[in-house]
Short mmCIF file of C-alpha atoms in Angstrom, two decimals:
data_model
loop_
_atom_site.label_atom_id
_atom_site.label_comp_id
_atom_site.label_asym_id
_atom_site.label_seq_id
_atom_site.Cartn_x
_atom_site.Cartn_y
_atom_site.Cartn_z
CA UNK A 1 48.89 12.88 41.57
CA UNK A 2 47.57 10.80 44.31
CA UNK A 3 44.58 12.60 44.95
CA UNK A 4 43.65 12.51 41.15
CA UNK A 5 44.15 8.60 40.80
CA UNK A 6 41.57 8.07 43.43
CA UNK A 7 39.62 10.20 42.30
CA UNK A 8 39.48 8.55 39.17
CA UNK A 9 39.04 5.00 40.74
CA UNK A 10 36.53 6.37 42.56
CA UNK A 11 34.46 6.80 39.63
CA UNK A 12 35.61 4.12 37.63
CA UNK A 13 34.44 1.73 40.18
CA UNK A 14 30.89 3.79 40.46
CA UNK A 15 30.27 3.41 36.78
CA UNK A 16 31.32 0.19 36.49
CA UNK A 17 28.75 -0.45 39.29
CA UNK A 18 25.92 1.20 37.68
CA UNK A 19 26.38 -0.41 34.29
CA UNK A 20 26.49 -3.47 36.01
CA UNK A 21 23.02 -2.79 37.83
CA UNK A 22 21.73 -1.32 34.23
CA UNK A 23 22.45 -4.69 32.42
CA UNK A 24 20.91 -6.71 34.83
CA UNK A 25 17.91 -4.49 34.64
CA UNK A 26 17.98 -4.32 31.21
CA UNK A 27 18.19 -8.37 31.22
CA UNK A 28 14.75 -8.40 32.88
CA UNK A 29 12.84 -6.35 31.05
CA UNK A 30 13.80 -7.57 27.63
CA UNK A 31 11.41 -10.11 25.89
CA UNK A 32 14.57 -11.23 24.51
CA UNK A 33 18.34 -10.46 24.98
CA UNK A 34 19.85 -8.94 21.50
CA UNK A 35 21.96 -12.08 21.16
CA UNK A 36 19.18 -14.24 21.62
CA UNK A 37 17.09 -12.77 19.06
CA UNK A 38 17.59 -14.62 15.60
CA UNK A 39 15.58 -13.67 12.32
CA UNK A 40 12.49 -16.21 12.72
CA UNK A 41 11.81 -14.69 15.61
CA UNK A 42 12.26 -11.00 15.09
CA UNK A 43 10.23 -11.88 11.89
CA UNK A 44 7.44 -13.51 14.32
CA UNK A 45 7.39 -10.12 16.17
CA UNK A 46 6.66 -7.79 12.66
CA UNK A 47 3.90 -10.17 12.05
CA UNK A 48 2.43 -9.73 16.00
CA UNK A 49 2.76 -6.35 15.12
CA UNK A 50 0.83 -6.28 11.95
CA UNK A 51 -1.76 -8.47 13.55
CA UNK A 52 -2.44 -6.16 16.32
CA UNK A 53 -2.14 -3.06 14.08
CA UNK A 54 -4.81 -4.50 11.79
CA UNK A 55 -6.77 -5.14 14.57
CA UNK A 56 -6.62 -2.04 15.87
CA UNK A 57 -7.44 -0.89 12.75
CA UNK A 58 -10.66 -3.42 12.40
CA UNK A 59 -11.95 -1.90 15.64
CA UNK A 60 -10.62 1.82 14.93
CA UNK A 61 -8.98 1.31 18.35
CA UNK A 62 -7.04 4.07 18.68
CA UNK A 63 -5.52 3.32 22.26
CA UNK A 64 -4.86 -0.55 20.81
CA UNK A 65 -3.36 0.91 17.66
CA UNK A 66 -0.79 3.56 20.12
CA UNK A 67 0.46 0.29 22.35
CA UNK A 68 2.79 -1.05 19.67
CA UNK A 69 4.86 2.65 18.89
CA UNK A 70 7.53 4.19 21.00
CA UNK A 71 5.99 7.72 21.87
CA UNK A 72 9.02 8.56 23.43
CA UNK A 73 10.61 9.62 20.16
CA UNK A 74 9.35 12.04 17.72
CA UNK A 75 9.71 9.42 14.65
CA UNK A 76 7.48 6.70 16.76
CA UNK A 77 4.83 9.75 17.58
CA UNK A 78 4.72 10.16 13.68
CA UNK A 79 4.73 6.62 12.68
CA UNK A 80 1.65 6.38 15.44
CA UNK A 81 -0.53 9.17 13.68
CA UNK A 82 -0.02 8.66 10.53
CA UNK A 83 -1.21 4.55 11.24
CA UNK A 84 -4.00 6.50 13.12
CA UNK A 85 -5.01 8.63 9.77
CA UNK A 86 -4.89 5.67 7.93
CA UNK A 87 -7.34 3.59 10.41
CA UNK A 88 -9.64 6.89 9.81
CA UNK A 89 -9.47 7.00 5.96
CA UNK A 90 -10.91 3.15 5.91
CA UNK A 91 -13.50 3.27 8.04
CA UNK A 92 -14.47 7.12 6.32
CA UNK A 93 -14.44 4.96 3.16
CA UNK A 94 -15.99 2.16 4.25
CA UNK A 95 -18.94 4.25 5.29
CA UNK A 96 -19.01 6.04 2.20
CA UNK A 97 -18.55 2.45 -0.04
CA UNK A 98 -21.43 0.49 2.42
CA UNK A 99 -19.28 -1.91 3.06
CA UNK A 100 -17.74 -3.61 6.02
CA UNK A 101 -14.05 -4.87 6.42
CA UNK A 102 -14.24 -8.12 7.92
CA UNK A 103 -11.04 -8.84 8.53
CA UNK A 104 -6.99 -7.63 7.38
CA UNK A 105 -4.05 -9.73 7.33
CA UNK A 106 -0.53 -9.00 6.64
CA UNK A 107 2.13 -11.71 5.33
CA UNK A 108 5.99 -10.48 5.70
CA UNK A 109 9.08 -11.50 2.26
CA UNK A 110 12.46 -10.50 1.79
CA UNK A 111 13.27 -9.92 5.49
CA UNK A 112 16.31 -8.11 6.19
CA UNK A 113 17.41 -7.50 9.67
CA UNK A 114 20.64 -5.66 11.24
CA UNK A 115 21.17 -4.61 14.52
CA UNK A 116 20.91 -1.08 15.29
CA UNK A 117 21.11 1.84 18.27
CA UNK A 118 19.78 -0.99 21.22
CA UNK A 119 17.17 -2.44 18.56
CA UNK A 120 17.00 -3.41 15.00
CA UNK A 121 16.55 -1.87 11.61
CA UNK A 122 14.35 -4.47 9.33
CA UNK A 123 13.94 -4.03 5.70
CA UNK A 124 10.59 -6.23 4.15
CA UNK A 125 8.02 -6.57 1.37
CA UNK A 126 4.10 -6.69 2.69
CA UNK A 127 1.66 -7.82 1.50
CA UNK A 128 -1.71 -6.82 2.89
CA UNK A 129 -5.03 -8.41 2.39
CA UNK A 130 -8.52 -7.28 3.06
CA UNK A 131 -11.65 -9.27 2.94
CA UNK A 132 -15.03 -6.84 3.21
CA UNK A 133 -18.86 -7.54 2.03
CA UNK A 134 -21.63 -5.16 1.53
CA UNK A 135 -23.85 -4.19 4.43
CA UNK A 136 -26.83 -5.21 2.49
CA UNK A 137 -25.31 -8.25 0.92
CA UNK A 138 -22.96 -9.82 3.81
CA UNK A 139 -23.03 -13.29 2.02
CA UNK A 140 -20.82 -12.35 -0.29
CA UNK A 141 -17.29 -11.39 0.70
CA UNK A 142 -14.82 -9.48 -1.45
CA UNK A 143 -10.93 -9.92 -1.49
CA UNK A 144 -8.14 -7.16 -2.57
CA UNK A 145 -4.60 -6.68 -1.40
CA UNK A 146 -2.26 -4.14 -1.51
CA UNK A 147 2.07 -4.81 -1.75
CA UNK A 148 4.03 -2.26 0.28
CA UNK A 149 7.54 -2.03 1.06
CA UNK A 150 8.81 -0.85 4.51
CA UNK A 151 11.70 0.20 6.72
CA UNK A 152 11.17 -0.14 10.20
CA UNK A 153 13.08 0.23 13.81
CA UNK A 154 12.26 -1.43 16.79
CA UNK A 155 13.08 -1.62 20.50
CA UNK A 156 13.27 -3.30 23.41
CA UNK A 157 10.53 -2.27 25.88
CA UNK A 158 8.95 -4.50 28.90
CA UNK A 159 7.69 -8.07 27.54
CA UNK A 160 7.35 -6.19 24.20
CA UNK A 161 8.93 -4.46 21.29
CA UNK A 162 7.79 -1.12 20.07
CA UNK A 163 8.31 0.55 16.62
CA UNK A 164 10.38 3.81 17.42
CA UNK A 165 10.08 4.33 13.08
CA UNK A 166 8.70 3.25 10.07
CA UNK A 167 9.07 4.11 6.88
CA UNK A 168 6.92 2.61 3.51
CA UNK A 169 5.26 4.00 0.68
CA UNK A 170 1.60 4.52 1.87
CA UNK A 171 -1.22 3.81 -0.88
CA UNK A 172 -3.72 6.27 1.13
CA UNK A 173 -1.24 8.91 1.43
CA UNK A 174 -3.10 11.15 -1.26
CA UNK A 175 -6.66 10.97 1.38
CA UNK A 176 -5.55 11.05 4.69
CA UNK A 177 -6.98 14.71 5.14
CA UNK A 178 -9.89 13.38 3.45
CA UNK A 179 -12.56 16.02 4.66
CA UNK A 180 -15.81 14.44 5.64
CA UNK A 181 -17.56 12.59 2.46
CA UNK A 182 -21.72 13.73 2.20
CA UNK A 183 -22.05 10.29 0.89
CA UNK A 184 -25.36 9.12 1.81
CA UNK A 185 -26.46 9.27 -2.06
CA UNK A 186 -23.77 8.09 -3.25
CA UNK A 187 -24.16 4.79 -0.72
CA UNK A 188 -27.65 4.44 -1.67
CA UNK A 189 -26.42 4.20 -5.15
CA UNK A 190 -23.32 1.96 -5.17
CA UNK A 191 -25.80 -0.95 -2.71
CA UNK A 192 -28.33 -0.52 -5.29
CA UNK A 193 -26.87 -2.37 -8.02
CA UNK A 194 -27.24 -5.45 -8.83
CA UNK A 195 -24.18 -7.19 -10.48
CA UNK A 196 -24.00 -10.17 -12.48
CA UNK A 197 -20.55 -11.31 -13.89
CA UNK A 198 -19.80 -9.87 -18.17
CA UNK A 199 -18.02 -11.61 -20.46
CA UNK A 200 -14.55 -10.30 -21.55
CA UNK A 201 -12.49 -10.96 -25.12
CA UNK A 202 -9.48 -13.17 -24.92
CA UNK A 203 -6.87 -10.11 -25.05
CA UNK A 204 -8.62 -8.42 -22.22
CA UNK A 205 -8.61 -12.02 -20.51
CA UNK A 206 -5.05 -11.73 -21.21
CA UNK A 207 -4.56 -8.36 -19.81
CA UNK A 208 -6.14 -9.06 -16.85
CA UNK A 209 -3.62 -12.09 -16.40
CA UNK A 210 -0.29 -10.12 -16.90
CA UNK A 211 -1.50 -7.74 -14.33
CA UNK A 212 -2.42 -10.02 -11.66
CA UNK A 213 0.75 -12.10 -12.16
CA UNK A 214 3.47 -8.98 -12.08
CA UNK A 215 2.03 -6.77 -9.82
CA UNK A 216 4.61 -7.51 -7.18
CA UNK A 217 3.71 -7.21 -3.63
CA UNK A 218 0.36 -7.43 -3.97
CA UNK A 219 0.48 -10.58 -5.94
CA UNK A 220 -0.54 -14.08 -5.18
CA UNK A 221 3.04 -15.75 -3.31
CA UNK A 222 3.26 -18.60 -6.48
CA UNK A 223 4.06 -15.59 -8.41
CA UNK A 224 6.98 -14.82 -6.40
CA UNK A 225 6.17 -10.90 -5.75
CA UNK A 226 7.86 -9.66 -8.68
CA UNK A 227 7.95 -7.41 -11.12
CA UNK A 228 8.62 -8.48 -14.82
CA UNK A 229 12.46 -8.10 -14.68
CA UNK A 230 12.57 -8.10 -18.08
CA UNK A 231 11.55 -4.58 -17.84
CA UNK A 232 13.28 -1.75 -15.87
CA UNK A 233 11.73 -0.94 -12.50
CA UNK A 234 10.95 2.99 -12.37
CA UNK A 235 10.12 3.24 -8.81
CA UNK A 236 13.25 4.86 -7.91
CA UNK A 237 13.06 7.38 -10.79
CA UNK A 238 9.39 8.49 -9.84
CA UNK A 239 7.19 5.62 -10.43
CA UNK A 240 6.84 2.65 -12.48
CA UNK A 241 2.59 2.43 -12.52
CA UNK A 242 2.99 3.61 -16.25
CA UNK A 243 5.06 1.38 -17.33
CA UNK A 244 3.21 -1.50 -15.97
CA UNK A 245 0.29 -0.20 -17.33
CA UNK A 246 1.99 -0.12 -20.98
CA UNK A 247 3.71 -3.94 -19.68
CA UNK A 248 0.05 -4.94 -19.47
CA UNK A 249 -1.43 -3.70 -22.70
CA UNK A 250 1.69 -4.71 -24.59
CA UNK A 251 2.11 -7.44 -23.20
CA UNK A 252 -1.50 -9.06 -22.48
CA UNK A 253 -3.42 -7.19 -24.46
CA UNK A 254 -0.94 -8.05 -27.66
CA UNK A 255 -1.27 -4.03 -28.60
CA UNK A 256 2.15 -3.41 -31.04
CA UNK A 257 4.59 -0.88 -30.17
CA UNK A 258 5.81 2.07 -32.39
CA UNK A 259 7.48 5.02 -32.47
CA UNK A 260 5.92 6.69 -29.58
CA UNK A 261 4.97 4.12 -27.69
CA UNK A 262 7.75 2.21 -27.39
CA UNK A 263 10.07 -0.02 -24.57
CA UNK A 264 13.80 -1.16 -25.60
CA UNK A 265 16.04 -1.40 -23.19
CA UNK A 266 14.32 2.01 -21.76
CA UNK A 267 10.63 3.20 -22.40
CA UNK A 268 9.54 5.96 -24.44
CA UNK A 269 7.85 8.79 -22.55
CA UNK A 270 4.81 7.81 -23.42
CA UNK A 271 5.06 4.17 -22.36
CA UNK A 272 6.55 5.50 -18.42
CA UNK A 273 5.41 8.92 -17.85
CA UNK A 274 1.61 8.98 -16.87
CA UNK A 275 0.09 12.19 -18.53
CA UNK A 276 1.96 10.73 -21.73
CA UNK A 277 0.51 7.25 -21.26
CA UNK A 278 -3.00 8.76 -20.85
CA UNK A 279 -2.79 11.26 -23.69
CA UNK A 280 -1.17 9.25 -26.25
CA UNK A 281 -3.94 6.27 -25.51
CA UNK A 282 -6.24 9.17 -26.24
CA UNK A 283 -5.23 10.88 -29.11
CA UNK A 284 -3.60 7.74 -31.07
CA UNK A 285 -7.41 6.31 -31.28
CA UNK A 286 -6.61 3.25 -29.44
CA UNK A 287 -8.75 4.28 -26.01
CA UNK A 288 -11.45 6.68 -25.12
CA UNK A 289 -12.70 8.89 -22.64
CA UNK A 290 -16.10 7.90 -20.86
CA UNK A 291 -15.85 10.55 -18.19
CA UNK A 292 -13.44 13.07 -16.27
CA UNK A 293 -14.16 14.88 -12.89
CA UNK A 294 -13.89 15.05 -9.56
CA UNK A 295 -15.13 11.27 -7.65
CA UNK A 296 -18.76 12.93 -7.17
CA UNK A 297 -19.33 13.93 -11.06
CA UNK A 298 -17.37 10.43 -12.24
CA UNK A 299 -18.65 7.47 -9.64
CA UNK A 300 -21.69 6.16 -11.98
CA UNK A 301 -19.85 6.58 -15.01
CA UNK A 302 -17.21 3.93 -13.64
CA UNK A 303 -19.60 1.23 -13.04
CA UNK A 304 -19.21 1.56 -17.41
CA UNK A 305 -15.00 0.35 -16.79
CA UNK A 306 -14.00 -3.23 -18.33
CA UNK A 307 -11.23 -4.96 -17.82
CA UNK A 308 -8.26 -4.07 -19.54
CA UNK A 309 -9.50 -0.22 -19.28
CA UNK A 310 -7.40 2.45 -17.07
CA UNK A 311 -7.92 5.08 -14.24
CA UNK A 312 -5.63 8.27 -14.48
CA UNK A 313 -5.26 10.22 -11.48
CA UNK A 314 -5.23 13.87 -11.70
CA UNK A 315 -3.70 16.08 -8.52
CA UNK A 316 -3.30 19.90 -9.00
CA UNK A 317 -3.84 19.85 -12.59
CA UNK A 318 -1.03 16.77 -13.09
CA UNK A 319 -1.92 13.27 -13.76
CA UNK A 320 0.14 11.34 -11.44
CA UNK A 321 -0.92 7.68 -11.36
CA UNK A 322 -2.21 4.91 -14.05
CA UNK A 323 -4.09 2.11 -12.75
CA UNK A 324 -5.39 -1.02 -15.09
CA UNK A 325 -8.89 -2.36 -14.30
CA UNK A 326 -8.69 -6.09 -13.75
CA UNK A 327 -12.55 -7.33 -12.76
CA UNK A 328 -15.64 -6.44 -10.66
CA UNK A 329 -16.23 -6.74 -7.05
CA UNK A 330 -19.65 -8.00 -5.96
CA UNK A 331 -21.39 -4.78 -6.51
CA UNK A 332 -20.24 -4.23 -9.85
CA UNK A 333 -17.41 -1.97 -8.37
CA UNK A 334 -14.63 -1.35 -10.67
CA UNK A 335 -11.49 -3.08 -9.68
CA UNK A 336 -7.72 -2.04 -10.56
CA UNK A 337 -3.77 -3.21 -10.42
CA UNK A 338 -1.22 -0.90 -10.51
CA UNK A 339 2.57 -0.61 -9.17
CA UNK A 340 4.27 2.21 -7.28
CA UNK A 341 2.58 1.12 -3.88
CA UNK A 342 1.48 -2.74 -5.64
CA UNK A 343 -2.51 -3.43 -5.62
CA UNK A 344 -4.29 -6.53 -7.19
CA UNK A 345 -8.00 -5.36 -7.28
CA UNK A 346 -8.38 -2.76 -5.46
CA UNK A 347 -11.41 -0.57 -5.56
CA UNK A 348 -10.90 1.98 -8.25
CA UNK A 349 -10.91 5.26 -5.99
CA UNK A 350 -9.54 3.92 -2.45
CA UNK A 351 -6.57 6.17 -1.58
CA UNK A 352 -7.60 8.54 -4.34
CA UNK A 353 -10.76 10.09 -2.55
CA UNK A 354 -9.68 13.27 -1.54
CA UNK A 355 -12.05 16.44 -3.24
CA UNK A 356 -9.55 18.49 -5.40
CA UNK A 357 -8.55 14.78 -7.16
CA UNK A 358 -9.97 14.53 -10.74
CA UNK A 359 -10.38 11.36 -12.42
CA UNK A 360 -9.40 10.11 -16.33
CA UNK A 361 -12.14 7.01 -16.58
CA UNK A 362 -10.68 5.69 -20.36
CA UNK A 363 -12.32 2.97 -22.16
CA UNK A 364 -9.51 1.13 -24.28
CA UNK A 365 -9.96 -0.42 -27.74
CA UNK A 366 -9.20 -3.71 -27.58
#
C-alpha cells in the first residue's frame, strides 16, 4: 500500500509539473490569453483575417492565402483549398470578363462568439464587396457585393490565430471545377461594347428598389441586412431566391397575386419553388423567353436583360436558382440580386460558369 501511494505521488507531482511548464508555455505563445480575449477584439481578428484572405486573393497568393488556416487538422486543410478554388474561379473569371478586381473588402454583423476546444466558435453575417474596372476602360470602376453567412473556429497559434474550420454558404460553389474557359472571343466581345445608361418604367424602378433594399447580407448597412420579415425565410427549407424573386415583382413591380401565384402566410409553389417561378412567369403570359443555353450560346443575348427581368439557373436538367436583374455595370453587363447566398448586383453568370449549366434569360412584362 506504501509502495502504490508513492507511486502515485510520484506522478501526481510529475504532471502537475508538466502542466505547469505547458501553461507557461502556452502563456507565451498566445497573442492573447482566452480570458483576455473579449468580443471587439476577437471580432478585430475575423476582420484581419478577411483582410489578408482578400488579399491573398487580390494577388492569387496562394502561400499568403495558406498562413491564416490550421493545416494541422483535416477541417483547416479543407477550409484552405476550398478558399484556394475560390481565389482560382475569380481570377479564371476575371480573365474571361476583361476585367480587373481592384480591390475586396469584407465588413463583419451579428457576431456571436463562445468559447470552444482551446479556441472559439464564432457565428457572423458578411458582407463582401468588390470594386473591378475593365482592362480597356480602367476609369471607370464597378461595385457589387455578395452577403454570406459563416461558422468559423479558431485557435491559438504563435502571435496569431488560425482558422482550424469554416463553414458558409459559398456563392461560387457551382464553378469551382470550372474547366479552363476558351474565352478570348467572348472577351473581345463583352470590351467591345459601348454602354450608355437606358431608361426604365416606374414599376421596374420600383423593382429594382425592393431588391436592393431586402437582399440581406449583401445590402447597403442603413438597410439593416435583412430580409423582409414580413415574409417567411426559406433558406432552411432549400432556398428562399424564389421567393424573393416573387417579393420583388409583387412587391415592386405592383404585379397582383392569384391563385397560383400566391403568398399568405406560406407561398404557393409557384411563388417559392424555382422551376415553378420560371414556368408559371412563362406560360401565364406575364414574361418571356429571349434565350436558353449553355453561357457560350446565351452571353450576347443577355446584354438584351432589363431591370426587373430574371436569370434561372439550370443544373442537370433542374432549375435551381432565380436571380432578379437590378441595373448595368459599365460595359452594359447584366447585373442581378438574389438570396440564398445574398448578392446586390452581381454579374449575371459569376458562380454560375461552369459548362453543363444552362441558362433561362426571361424578359418580364411589366
Amino acid at each position: 500500500m506504501i509502495i502504490i501511494i508513492r507511486r502515485f505521488s510520484f506522478y501526481a507531482i510529475t504532471s502537475a509539473i508538466i502542466l505547469l511548464i505547458a501553461f507557461v508555455w502556452i502563456d507565451m505563445i498566445l497573442p492573447e490569453t482566452i480570458e483576455a480575449m473579449n468580443n471587439n477584439q476577437i471580432e478585430n481578428e475575423i476582420l484581419n483575417m478577411f483582410d489578408l484572405r482578400n488579399n491573398a486573393i487580390l494577388l492569387n497568393d496562394a502561400e499568403a492565402l495558406g498562413q491564416i488556416y490550421n493545416h494541422k487538422t483535416r477541417l483547416g486543410v479543407w477550409a484552405y483549398e476550398h478558399e484556394l478554388k475560390r481565389a482560382k474561379y475569380l481570377h479564371k473569371w476575371s480573365e474571361k470578363q476583361g476585367v480587373r478586381f481592384n480591390s475586396i473588402k469584407t465588413v463583419i454583423h451579428k457576431v456571436r462568439v463562445r468559447e470552444r476546444e482551446g479556441g472559439y466558435r464564432i457565428n457572423f453575417a458578411a458582407t463582401t464587396t468588390y470594386i473591378y474596372s475593365y482592362i480597356n476602360d480602367s476609369e471607370k470602376t464597378n461595385l457589387f457585393r455578395i452577403g454570406t453567412y459563416h461558422s468559423m473556429d479558431i485557435v491559438p497559434a504563435r502571435e496569431k490565430w488560425l482558422i482550424t474550420r469554416e463553414w458558409y454558404t459559398d456563392p461560387f460553389a457551382d464553378s469551382l471545377n470550372l474547366d479552363e474557359i476558351k474565352s478570348v472571343q467572348i472577351t473581345n466581345f463583352i470590351l467591345s461594347r459601348n454602354f450608355e445608361n437606358k431608361s426604365i418604367s416606374k414599376r421596374q424602378q420600383s423593382a429594382v428598389e425592393y431588391a436592393d433594399k431586402y437582399c440581406g447580407a449583401a445590402a447597403d448597412e442603413r438597410y439593416g441586412i435583412e430580409y423582409n420579415s414580413r415574409y417567411k425565410n426559406y433558406n432552411p427549407l432549400g432556398g428562399d431566391c424564389a421567393n424573393f424573386a416573387s417579393q420583388i415583382l409583387f412587391e415592386g413591380g405592383k404585379f397582383k397575386k392569384n391563385y397560383t401565384w400566391n403568398y399568405d402566410k406560406e407561398g404557393s409553389k409557384a411563388w417559392v419553388n424555382a422551376a415553378a417561378f420560371k414556368d408559371y412567369m412563362l406560360y401565364s403570359g406575364r414574361a418571356s423567353l429571349i434565350a436558353y443555353g449553355t453561357y457560350e450560346k446565351v452571353y450576347k443575348a443577355a446584354f438584351y436583360l432589363q431591370p426587373g427581368d430574371f436569370v434561372a439557373y439550370e443544373k442537370n436538367g433542374k432549375v435551381v436558382h432565380i436571380s432578379v436583374v437590378t441595373g448595368w455595370d459599365s460595359k452594359g453587363y447584366p447585373l442581378v440580386n438574389s438570396h440564398n447566398t445574398d448578392r446586390y448586383r452581381v454579374p449575371w453568370d459569376l458562380g454560375w460558369s461552369n459548362k453543363d449549366i444552362k441558362f433561362w434569360l426571361v424578359h418580364v412584362h411589366f
